[in-house]
Amino acid sequence: MAYVRRAIMADVAQLSHKIRKADRDEIKASDNVAPSEALLAPFHYKEAITFSVIGTDEEHVIAMFGSVPSPEKGYGVAWLLSSEELFNYKKEFIKQCPKWVKELGEPYTYIYNFVDVRNMKTIKWLKYLGFQQIETVNNYGYEKRPFILIAKEM
């Protein structure tokens, strides 16, 4: 059974090499950075809330998620990057998600992010959690690809 705990920087090394392809593609398209750089970024924010999902002793870290403050007052940026191993715990994870979204969004009025339109699993999951599609930005990020702005009022 997987469990969630506060993330530590060492978790980045365990997860970064096995990030699922859709997440790697999204990171490259938006910011053109390596998974390790994207996973380390929240540790640079004093107000960041960052968790790791731990699988079996063999799987180790299977996902990391959290929120960081946005430049806009009252807004936080919610994020999740995972390995395919997270889907071994899909029912359990989805059942616990509302609790974690509430905790991530607690300091904010809204939480949001931009999601690559190709990342359909993520879009479906966020909509299930009550996020609303605000708009499609056709030339977003480094690769100028279509991304969806998705947000949730807390």
CSV table of N, CA and C in Angstrom, one decimal:
chain,number,residue,atom,x,y,z
A,1,MET,N,0.8,-1.2,0.0
A,1,MET,CA,0.0,0.0,0.0
A,1,MET,C,0.9,1.2,0.0
A,2,ALA,N,0.6,2.2,-0.9
A,2,ALA,CA,1.3,3.4,-0.9
A,2,ALA,C,0.9,4.4,0.2
A,3,TYR,N,1.8,5.3,0.5
A,3,TYR,CA,1.5,6.3,1.5
A,3,TYR,C,2.1,7.6,1.1
A,4,VAL,N,1.6,8.7,1.7
A,4,VAL,CA,2.1,10.1,1.4
A,4,VAL,C,2.8,10.6,2.6
A,5,ARG,N,3.9,11.3,2.4
A,5,ARG,CA,4.6,12.0,3.4
A,5,ARG,C,5.2,13.3,2.8
A,6,ARG,N,5.7,14.2,3.7
A,6,ARG,CA,6.4,15.4,3.2
A,6,ARG,C,7.6,15.0,2.4
A,7,ALA,N,7.7,15.7,1.3
A,7,ALA,CA,8.9,15.4,0.4
A,7,ALA,C,10.2,16.0,0.9
A,8,ILE,N,11.2,15.3,0.6
A,8,ILE,CA,12.6,15.7,0.9
A,8,ILE,C,13.3,15.8,-0.4
A,9,MET,N,14.4,16.5,-0.5
A,9,MET,CA,15.1,16.7,-1.8
A,9,MET,C,15.6,15.4,-2.3
A,10,ALA,N,16.0,14.4,-1.5
A,10,ALA,CA,16.5,13.1,-1.9
A,10,ALA,C,15.4,12.4,-2.8
A,11,ASP,N,14.2,12.7,-2.6
A,11,ASP,CA,13.1,12.1,-3.3
A,11,ASP,C,13.2,12.3,-4.8
A,12,VAL,N,13.8,13.5,-5.2
A,12,VAL,CA,13.9,13.9,-6.6
A,12,VAL,C,14.7,12.9,-7.3
A,13,ALA,N,15.8,12.4,-6.7
A,13,ALA,CA,16.7,11.4,-7.4
A,13,ALA,C,16.0,10.1,-7.6
A,14,GLN,N,15.1,9.7,-6.7
A,14,GLN,CA,14.4,8.5,-6.8
A,14,GLN,C,13.3,8.5,-7.9
A,15,LEU,N,12.7,9.7,-8.1
A,15,LEU,CA,11.6,9.8,-9.1
A,15,LEU,C,12.0,10.3,-10.4
A,16,SER,N,12.9,11.2,-10.5
A,16,SER,CA,13.2,11.9,-11.8
A,16,SER,C,13.5,11.0,-13.0
A,17,HIS,N,14.2,9.9,-12.8
A,17,HIS,CA,14.5,9.0,-13.9
A,17,HIS,C,13.4,8.2,-14.4
A,18,LYS,N,12.2,8.2,-13.6
A,18,LYS,CA,11.1,7.3,-14.1
A,18,LYS,C,9.8,8.1,-14.2
A,19,ILE,N,9.9,9.4,-14.4
A,19,ILE,CA,8.7,10.2,-14.7
A,19,ILE,C,8.0,9.7,-15.9
A,20,ARG,N,6.7,9.6,-15.9
A,20,ARG,CA,5.9,9.0,-17.0
A,20,ARG,C,6.1,10.0,-18.2
A,21,LYS,N,6.0,9.4,-19.4
A,21,LYS,CA,6.3,10.1,-20.7
A,21,LYS,C,5.4,11.3,-20.8
A,22,ALA,N,4.1,11.2,-20.5
A,22,ALA,CA,3.3,12.4,-20.7
A,22,ALA,C,3.7,13.6,-19.8
A,23,ASP,N,4.2,13.3,-18.6
A,23,ASP,CA,4.7,14.4,-17.8
A,23,ASP,C,6.0,14.9,-18.3
A,24,ARG,N,6.9,14.0,-18.8
A,24,ARG,CA,8.2,14.5,-19.3
A,24,ARG,C,7.9,15.4,-20.6
A,25,ASP,N,7.0,15.0,-21.4
A,25,ASP,CA,6.6,15.8,-22.6
A,25,ASP,C,6.1,17.1,-22.2
A,26,GLU,N,5.3,17.2,-21.2
A,26,GLU,CA,4.7,18.4,-20.7
A,26,GLU,C,5.7,19.4,-20.1
A,27,ILE,N,6.7,18.8,-19.3
A,27,ILE,CA,7.7,19.6,-18.8
A,27,ILE,C,8.6,20.2,-19.9
A,28,LYS,N,8.9,19.4,-20.9
A,28,LYS,CA,9.7,19.9,-22.0
A,28,LYS,C,9.0,21.0,-22.8
A,29,ALA,N,7.7,20.7,-23.1
A,29,ALA,CA,6.9,21.7,-23.9
A,29,ALA,C,6.8,23.0,-23.2
A,30,SER,N,6.6,23.0,-21.9
A,30,SER,CA,6.3,24.2,-21.1
A,30,SER,C,7.6,25.0,-20.8
A,31,ASP,N,8.6,24.3,-20.2
A,31,ASP,CA,9.7,25.0,-19.7
A,31,ASP,C,11.1,24.5,-20.2
A,32,ASN,N,11.1,23.4,-21.0
A,32,ASN,CA,12.3,22.8,-21.6
A,32,ASN,C,13.3,22.5,-20.5
A,33,VAL,N,12.9,21.9,-19.4
A,33,VAL,CA,13.8,21.5,-18.3
A,33,VAL,C,13.7,20.0,-18.1
A,34,ALA,N,14.7,19.5,-17.5
A,34,ALA,CA,14.7,18.0,-17.1
A,34,ALA,C,13.7,17.8,-16.0
A,35,PRO,N,13.2,16.6,-15.8
A,35,PRO,CA,12.4,16.2,-14.7
A,35,PRO,C,13.0,16.6,-13.4
A,36,SER,N,14.3,16.4,-13.2
A,36,SER,CA,14.9,16.7,-11.9
A,36,SER,C,14.8,18.1,-11.6
A,37,GLU,N,15.0,19.0,-12.6
A,37,GLU,CA,14.9,20.4,-12.4
A,37,GLU,C,13.5,20.8,-12.0
A,38,ALA,N,12.5,20.3,-12.7
A,38,ALA,CA,11.1,20.6,-12.3
A,38,ALA,C,10.7,20.1,-10.9
A,39,LEU,N,11.2,19.0,-10.5
A,39,LEU,CA,11.0,18.4,-9.2
A,39,LEU,C,11.7,19.2,-8.1
A,40,LEU,N,12.8,19.8,-8.4
A,40,LEU,CA,13.6,20.6,-7.4
A,40,LEU,C,13.0,22.0,-7.2
A,41,ALA,N,12.4,22.5,-8.2
A,41,ALA,CA,11.9,23.9,-8.2
A,41,ALA,C,11.1,24.2,-7.0
A,42,PRO,N,10.1,23.4,-6.5
A,42,PRO,CA,9.3,23.8,-5.4
A,42,PRO,C,10.2,24.0,-4.1
A,43,PHE,N,11.3,23.3,-4.0
A,43,PHE,CA,12.1,23.5,-2.8
A,43,PHE,C,12.8,24.9,-2.7
A,44,HIS,N,12.6,25.7,-3.7
A,44,HIS,CA,13.2,27.0,-3.7
A,44,HIS,C,12.2,28.1,-3.2
A,45,TYR,N,10.9,27.6,-2.9
A,45,TYR,CA,9.9,28.5,-2.4
A,45,TYR,C,9.7,28.2,-0.9
A,46,LYS,N,9.8,29.2,-0.1
A,46,LYS,CA,9.6,29.1,1.4
A,46,LYS,C,8.2,28.6,1.7
A,47,GLU,N,7.2,29.1,0.9
A,47,GLU,CA,5.8,28.7,1.2
A,47,GLU,C,5.3,27.5,0.5
A,48,ALA,N,6.2,26.8,-0.3
A,48,ALA,CA,5.8,25.6,-1.0
A,48,ALA,C,5.3,24.5,-0.1
A,49,ILE,N,4.3,23.8,-0.5
A,49,ILE,CA,3.8,22.6,0.1
A,49,ILE,C,4.1,21.4,-0.8
A,50,THR,N,5.0,20.5,-0.4
A,50,THR,CA,5.4,19.4,-1.3
A,50,THR,C,5.4,18.1,-0.6
A,51,PHE,N,4.7,17.1,-1.3
A,51,PHE,CA,4.6,15.8,-0.7
A,51,PHE,C,5.2,14.7,-1.7
A,52,SER,N,5.5,13.6,-1.2
A,52,SER,CA,5.9,12.4,-2.0
A,52,SER,C,5.0,11.3,-1.7
A,53,VAL,N,4.7,10.5,-2.8
A,53,VAL,CA,3.9,9.3,-2.7
A,53,VAL,C,5.0,8.1,-2.7
A,54,ILE,N,4.9,7.3,-1.7
A,54,ILE,CA,5.9,6.2,-1.5
A,54,ILE,C,5.2,4.9,-1.8
A,55,GLY,N,5.7,4.1,-2.7
A,55,GLY,CA,5.2,2.8,-3.0
A,55,GLY,C,5.8,1.7,-2.2
A,56,THR,N,6.1,0.6,-2.8
A,56,THR,CA,6.7,-0.5,-2.1
A,56,THR,C,8.2,-0.2,-1.9
A,57,ASP,N,8.9,-1.1,-1.2
A,57,ASP,CA,10.3,-1.0,-1.0
A,57,ASP,C,11.1,-1.0,-2.3
A,58,GLU,N,10.6,-1.7,-3.3
A,58,GLU,CA,11.2,-1.7,-4.6
A,58,GLU,C,10.9,-0.5,-5.4
A,59,GLU,N,9.7,0.0,-5.3
A,59,GLU,CA,9.2,1.2,-6.1
A,59,GLU,C,9.8,2.5,-5.5
A,60,HIS,N,9.9,2.7,-4.2
A,60,HIS,CA,10.3,3.9,-3.6
A,60,HIS,C,9.4,5.0,-3.9
A,61,VAL,N,9.9,6.2,-4.3
A,61,VAL,CA,9.1,7.4,-4.6
A,61,VAL,C,8.4,7.1,-6.0
A,62,ILE,N,7.1,7.2,-6.0
A,62,ILE,CA,6.3,7.0,-7.3
A,62,ILE,C,5.6,8.2,-7.8
A,63,ALA,N,5.6,9.3,-6.9
A,63,ALA,CA,5.0,10.6,-7.4
A,63,ALA,C,5.4,11.6,-6.4
A,64,MET,N,5.4,12.9,-6.9
A,64,MET,CA,5.5,14.0,-6.0
A,64,MET,C,4.5,15.0,-6.4
A,65,PHE,N,3.9,15.8,-5.5
A,65,PHE,CA,2.9,16.8,-5.8
A,65,PHE,C,3.0,17.9,-4.8
A,66,GLY,N,2.4,19.0,-5.1
A,66,GLY,CA,2.4,20.1,-4.2
A,66,GLY,C,1.8,21.4,-4.8
A,67,SER,N,2.0,22.5,-4.1
A,67,SER,CA,1.6,23.8,-4.6
A,67,SER,C,2.7,24.8,-4.2
A,68,VAL,N,2.8,25.8,-5.0
A,68,VAL,CA,3.7,26.9,-4.8
A,68,VAL,C,3.0,28.2,-5.0
A,69,PRO,N,3.4,29.3,-4.4
A,69,PRO,CA,2.7,30.6,-4.6
A,69,PRO,C,2.9,31.1,-6.0
A,70,SER,N,1.9,31.7,-6.5
A,70,SER,CA,1.9,32.4,-7.8
A,70,SER,C,2.2,33.9,-7.5
A,71,PRO,N,2.7,34.6,-8.6
A,71,PRO,CA,2.9,36.0,-8.4
A,71,PRO,C,1.6,36.8,-8.1
A,72,GLU,N,0.5,36.2,-8.5
A,72,GLU,CA,-0.8,36.8,-8.2
A,72,GLU,C,-1.2,36.5,-6.8
A,73,LYS,N,-1.5,37.5,-6.0
A,73,LYS,CA,-1.9,37.3,-4.6
A,73,LYS,C,-3.2,36.4,-4.5
A,74,GLY,N,-3.2,35.5,-3.6
A,74,GLY,CA,-4.3,34.6,-3.4
A,74,GLY,C,-4.3,33.4,-4.4
A,75,TYR,N,-3.4,33.3,-5.3
A,75,TYR,CA,-3.3,32.2,-6.2
A,75,TYR,C,-2.1,31.3,-5.9
A,76,GLY,N,-2.3,30.0,-6.0
A,76,GLY,CA,-1.3,29.0,-5.9
A,76,GLY,C,-1.2,28.1,-7.2
A,77,VAL,N,-0.1,27.6,-7.5
A,77,VAL,CA,0.1,26.7,-8.6
A,77,VAL,C,0.2,25.3,-8.1
A,78,ALA,N,-0.8,24.5,-8.4
A,78,ALA,CA,-0.8,23.1,-8.0
A,78,ALA,C,-0.1,22.2,-9.1
A,79,TRP,N,0.6,21.2,-8.6
A,79,TRP,CA,1.3,20.4,-9.6
A,79,TRP,C,1.4,18.9,-9.1
A,80,LEU,N,1.7,18.0,-10.0
A,80,LEU,CA,1.9,16.6,-9.7
A,80,LEU,C,2.7,16.0,-10.8
A,81,LEU,N,3.8,15.3,-10.5
A,81,LEU,CA,4.6,14.5,-11.5
A,81,LEU,C,4.7,13.1,-10.9
A,82,SER,N,4.5,12.1,-11.8
A,82,SER,CA,4.5,10.8,-11.3
A,82,SER,C,5.2,9.8,-12.3
A,83,SER,N,5.4,8.6,-11.7
A,83,SER,CA,5.9,7.5,-12.5
A,83,SER,C,4.6,6.7,-12.9
A,84,GLU,N,4.7,5.8,-13.8
A,84,GLU,CA,3.6,4.9,-14.2
A,84,GLU,C,3.2,4.0,-13.0
A,85,GLU,N,4.1,3.8,-12.0
A,85,GLU,CA,3.8,3.0,-10.8
A,85,GLU,C,2.7,3.6,-10.0
A,86,LEU,N,2.4,4.9,-10.1
A,86,LEU,CA,1.3,5.5,-9.3
A,86,LEU,C,0.0,4.8,-9.7
A,87,PHE,N,-0.1,4.4,-10.9
A,87,PHE,CA,-1.4,3.8,-11.4
A,87,PHE,C,-1.6,2.4,-10.8
A,88,ASN,N,-0.6,1.8,-10.1
A,88,ASN,CA,-0.8,0.6,-9.4
A,88,ASN,C,-1.7,0.8,-8.2
A,89,TYR,N,-1.8,2.1,-7.8
A,89,TYR,CA,-2.6,2.5,-6.6
A,89,TYR,C,-3.7,3.5,-7.0
A,90,LYS,N,-4.2,3.4,-8.2
A,90,LYS,CA,-5.2,4.4,-8.7
A,90,LYS,C,-6.4,4.6,-7.8
A,91,LYS,N,-7.1,3.5,-7.5
A,91,LYS,CA,-8.3,3.7,-6.6
A,91,LYS,C,-8.0,4.4,-5.3
A,92,GLU,N,-6.9,3.9,-4.7
A,92,GLU,CA,-6.5,4.4,-3.4
A,92,GLU,C,-6.1,5.9,-3.5
A,93,PHE,N,-5.4,6.2,-4.5
A,93,PHE,CA,-4.9,7.6,-4.7
A,93,PHE,C,-6.0,8.5,-5.0
A,94,ILE,N,-6.9,8.1,-5.9
A,94,ILE,CA,-8.1,9.0,-6.3
A,94,ILE,C,-9.0,9.2,-5.1
A,95,LYS,N,-9.1,8.2,-4.2
A,95,LYS,CA,-10.0,8.3,-3.0
A,95,LYS,C,-9.4,9.4,-2.1
A,96,GLN,N,-8.1,9.5,-2.0
A,96,GLN,CA,-7.4,10.4,-1.1
A,96,GLN,C,-7.2,11.8,-1.7
A,97,CYS,N,-7.3,11.9,-3.0
A,97,CYS,CA,-7.0,13.2,-3.6
A,97,CYS,C,-7.7,14.4,-3.1
A,98,PRO,N,-9.1,14.3,-2.9
A,98,PRO,CA,-9.7,15.5,-2.4
A,98,PRO,C,-9.1,16.1,-1.1
A,99,LYS,N,-8.7,15.2,-0.2
A,99,LYS,CA,-8.1,15.6,1.1
A,99,LYS,C,-6.8,16.4,0.8
A,100,TRP,N,-6.0,15.9,-0.2
A,100,TRP,CA,-4.7,16.5,-0.5
A,100,TRP,C,-4.9,17.8,-1.2
A,101,VAL,N,-5.9,17.9,-2.1
A,101,VAL,CA,-6.1,19.1,-2.9
A,101,VAL,C,-6.6,20.2,-1.9
A,102,LYS,N,-7.4,19.8,-0.9
A,102,LYS,CA,-7.8,20.8,0.1
A,102,LYS,C,-6.6,21.3,0.9
A,103,GLU,N,-5.7,20.5,1.2
A,103,GLU,CA,-4.5,20.9,2.0
A,103,GLU,C,-3.6,21.8,1.1
A,104,LEU,N,-3.4,21.4,-0.2
A,104,LEU,CA,-2.6,22.2,-1.1
A,104,LEU,C,-3.1,23.6,-1.3
A,105,GLY,N,-4.5,23.6,-1.3
A,105,GLY,CA,-5.1,24.9,-1.7
A,105,GLY,C,-5.4,25.8,-0.5
A,106,GLU,N,-5.2,25.3,0.7
A,106,GLU,CA,-5.6,26.0,2.0
A,106,GLU,C,-5.1,27.4,2.0
A,107,PRO,N,-3.9,27.7,1.6
A,107,PRO,CA,-3.4,29.1,1.8
A,107,PRO,C,-3.9,30.0,0.7
A,108,TYR,N,-4.7,29.5,-0.3
A,108,TYR,CA,-5.0,30.3,-1.5
A,108,TYR,C,-6.5,30.4,-1.7
A,109,THR,N,-6.9,31.4,-2.5
A,109,THR,CA,-8.3,31.5,-2.9
A,109,THR,C,-8.5,30.6,-4.1
A,110,TYR,N,-7.5,30.5,-5.0
A,110,TYR,CA,-7.6,29.6,-6.2
A,110,TYR,C,-6.3,28.9,-6.3
A,111,ILE,N,-6.4,27.7,-6.9
A,111,ILE,CA,-5.2,27.0,-7.3
A,111,ILE,C,-5.4,26.7,-8.8
A,112,TYR,N,-4.3,26.7,-9.5
A,112,TYR,CA,-4.4,26.5,-11.0
A,112,TYR,C,-3.1,25.9,-11.5
A,113,ASN,N,-3.1,25.6,-12.8
A,113,ASN,CA,-1.9,25.2,-13.6
A,113,ASN,C,-2.3,25.2,-15.0
A,114,PHE,N,-1.3,25.1,-15.9
A,114,PHE,CA,-1.4,25.0,-17.3
A,114,PHE,C,-1.1,23.5,-17.6
A,115,VAL,N,-2.0,22.8,-18.4
A,115,VAL,CA,-1.8,21.4,-18.7
A,115,VAL,C,-1.7,21.2,-20.2
A,116,ASP,N,-0.7,20.5,-20.6
A,116,ASP,CA,-0.6,20.2,-22.0
A,116,ASP,C,-1.8,19.4,-22.5
A,117,VAL,N,-2.4,19.8,-23.6
A,117,VAL,CA,-3.6,19.2,-24.1
A,117,VAL,C,-3.4,17.7,-24.4
A,118,ARG,N,-2.2,17.3,-24.6
A,118,ARG,CA,-1.9,15.9,-24.9
A,118,ARG,C,-1.9,15.0,-23.6
A,119,ASN,N,-1.9,15.6,-22.4
A,119,ASN,CA,-1.8,14.9,-21.2
A,119,ASN,C,-3.3,14.6,-20.7
A,120,MET,N,-3.9,13.8,-21.4
A,120,MET,CA,-5.4,13.5,-21.1
A,120,MET,C,-5.6,12.9,-19.7
A,121,LYS,N,-4.8,12.0,-19.2
A,121,LYS,CA,-5.0,11.4,-17.9
A,121,LYS,C,-5.0,12.5,-16.9
A,122,THR,N,-4.1,13.5,-17.0
A,122,THR,CA,-4.1,14.6,-16.0
A,122,THR,C,-5.3,15.5,-16.1
A,123,ILE,N,-5.7,15.8,-17.3
A,123,ILE,CA,-6.9,16.7,-17.5
A,123,ILE,C,-8.1,16.0,-16.9
A,124,LYS,N,-8.3,14.7,-17.2
A,124,LYS,CA,-9.5,13.9,-16.7
A,124,LYS,C,-9.4,13.9,-15.2
A,125,TRP,N,-8.3,13.7,-14.6
A,125,TRP,CA,-8.1,13.6,-13.1
A,125,TRP,C,-8.5,14.9,-12.5
A,126,LEU,N,-7.9,16.0,-13.0
A,126,LEU,CA,-8.2,17.4,-12.5
A,126,LEU,C,-9.7,17.8,-12.6
A,127,LYS,N,-10.3,17.4,-13.7
A,127,LYS,CA,-11.7,17.7,-13.8
A,127,LYS,C,-12.5,16.9,-12.8
A,128,TYR,N,-12.1,15.7,-12.5
A,128,TYR,CA,-12.8,14.8,-11.5
A,128,TYR,C,-12.7,15.5,-10.1
A,129,LEU,N,-11.5,16.2,-9.9
A,129,LEU,CA,-11.3,16.9,-8.6
A,129,LEU,C,-11.9,18.2,-8.5
A,130,GLY,N,-12.7,18.6,-9.5
A,130,GLY,CA,-13.4,19.9,-9.5
A,130,GLY,C,-12.7,21.1,-10.1
A,131,PHE,N,-11.6,20.9,-10.8
A,131,PHE,CA,-10.9,21.9,-11.5
A,131,PHE,C,-11.8,22.2,-12.7
A,132,GLN,N,-11.8,23.5,-13.1
A,132,GLN,CA,-12.5,24.0,-14.3
A,132,GLN,C,-11.6,24.4,-15.4
A,133,GLN,N,-11.9,24.1,-16.6
A,133,GLN,CA,-11.1,24.6,-17.7
A,133,GLN,C,-11.5,26.0,-17.9
A,134,ILE,N,-10.5,26.9,-17.9
A,134,ILE,CA,-10.7,28.3,-18.0
A,134,ILE,C,-10.5,28.7,-19.5
A,135,GLU,N,-9.4,28.3,-20.1
A,135,GLU,CA,-9.2,28.7,-21.5
A,135,GLU,C,-8.1,27.8,-22.0
A,136,THR,N,-8.0,27.7,-23.4
A,136,THR,CA,-6.9,27.1,-24.1
A,136,THR,C,-6.0,28.1,-24.6
A,137,VAL,N,-4.7,28.0,-24.3
A,137,VAL,CA,-3.7,28.9,-24.8
A,137,VAL,C,-2.9,28.2,-25.8
A,138,ASN,N,-3.1,28.6,-27.1
A,138,ASN,CA,-2.6,27.8,-28.2
A,138,ASN,C,-1.0,27.8,-28.4
A,139,ASN,N,-0.4,28.8,-27.9
A,139,ASN,CA,1.1,28.9,-28.1
A,139,ASN,C,1.8,29.1,-26.8
A,140,TYR,N,1.6,28.1,-25.9
A,140,TYR,CA,2.1,28.2,-24.5
A,140,TYR,C,3.5,27.6,-24.4
A,141,GLY,N,4.3,28.2,-23.6
A,141,GLY,CA,5.6,27.7,-23.2
A,141,GLY,C,6.7,27.6,-24.3
A,142,TYR,N,7.7,26.9,-23.9
A,142,TYR,CA,8.9,26.7,-24.8
A,142,TYR,C,8.6,26.2,-26.2
A,143,GLU,N,7.8,25.2,-26.3
A,143,GLU,CA,7.4,24.6,-27.6
A,143,GLU,C,6.2,25.3,-28.3
A,144,LYS,N,5.6,26.3,-27.6
A,144,LYS,CA,4.5,27.0,-28.2
A,144,LYS,C,3.4,26.0,-28.6
A,145,ARG,N,3.0,25.1,-27.7
A,145,ARG,CA,2.0,24.1,-27.9
A,145,ARG,C,0.7,24.5,-27.2
A,146,PRO,N,-0.4,23.9,-27.5
A,146,PRO,CA,-1.7,24.2,-26.8
A,146,PRO,C,-1.7,23.6,-25.4
A,147,PHE,N,-2.0,24.5,-24.5
A,147,PHE,CA,-2.1,24.1,-23.1
A,147,PHE,C,-3.5,24.6,-22.6
A,148,ILE,N,-4.0,23.9,-21.6
A,148,ILE,CA,-5.3,24.3,-21.0
A,148,ILE,C,-5.0,25.0,-19.6
A,149,LEU,N,-5.5,26.1,-19.4
A,149,LEU,CA,-5.5,26.7,-18.1
A,149,LEU,C,-6.6,26.1,-17.3
A,150,ILE,N,-6.3,25.5,-16.2
A,150,ILE,CA,-7.3,24.8,-15.4
A,150,ILE,C,-7.2,25.3,-13.9
A,151,ALA,N,-8.3,25.6,-13.3
A,151,ALA,CA,-8.3,26.2,-11.9
A,151,ALA,C,-9.4,25.7,-11.1
A,152,LYS,N,-9.2,25.9,-9.7
A,152,LYS,CA,-10.2,25.4,-8.8
A,152,LYS,C,-10.3,26.5,-7.7
A,153,GLU,N,-11.5,26.9,-7.4
A,153,GLU,CA,-11.7,27.9,-6.3
A,153,GLU,C,-11.7,27.1,-5.0
A,154,MET,N,-10.9,27.6,-4.0
A,154,MET,CA,-10.8,26.9,-2.8
A,154,MET,C,-11.8,27.4,-1.7
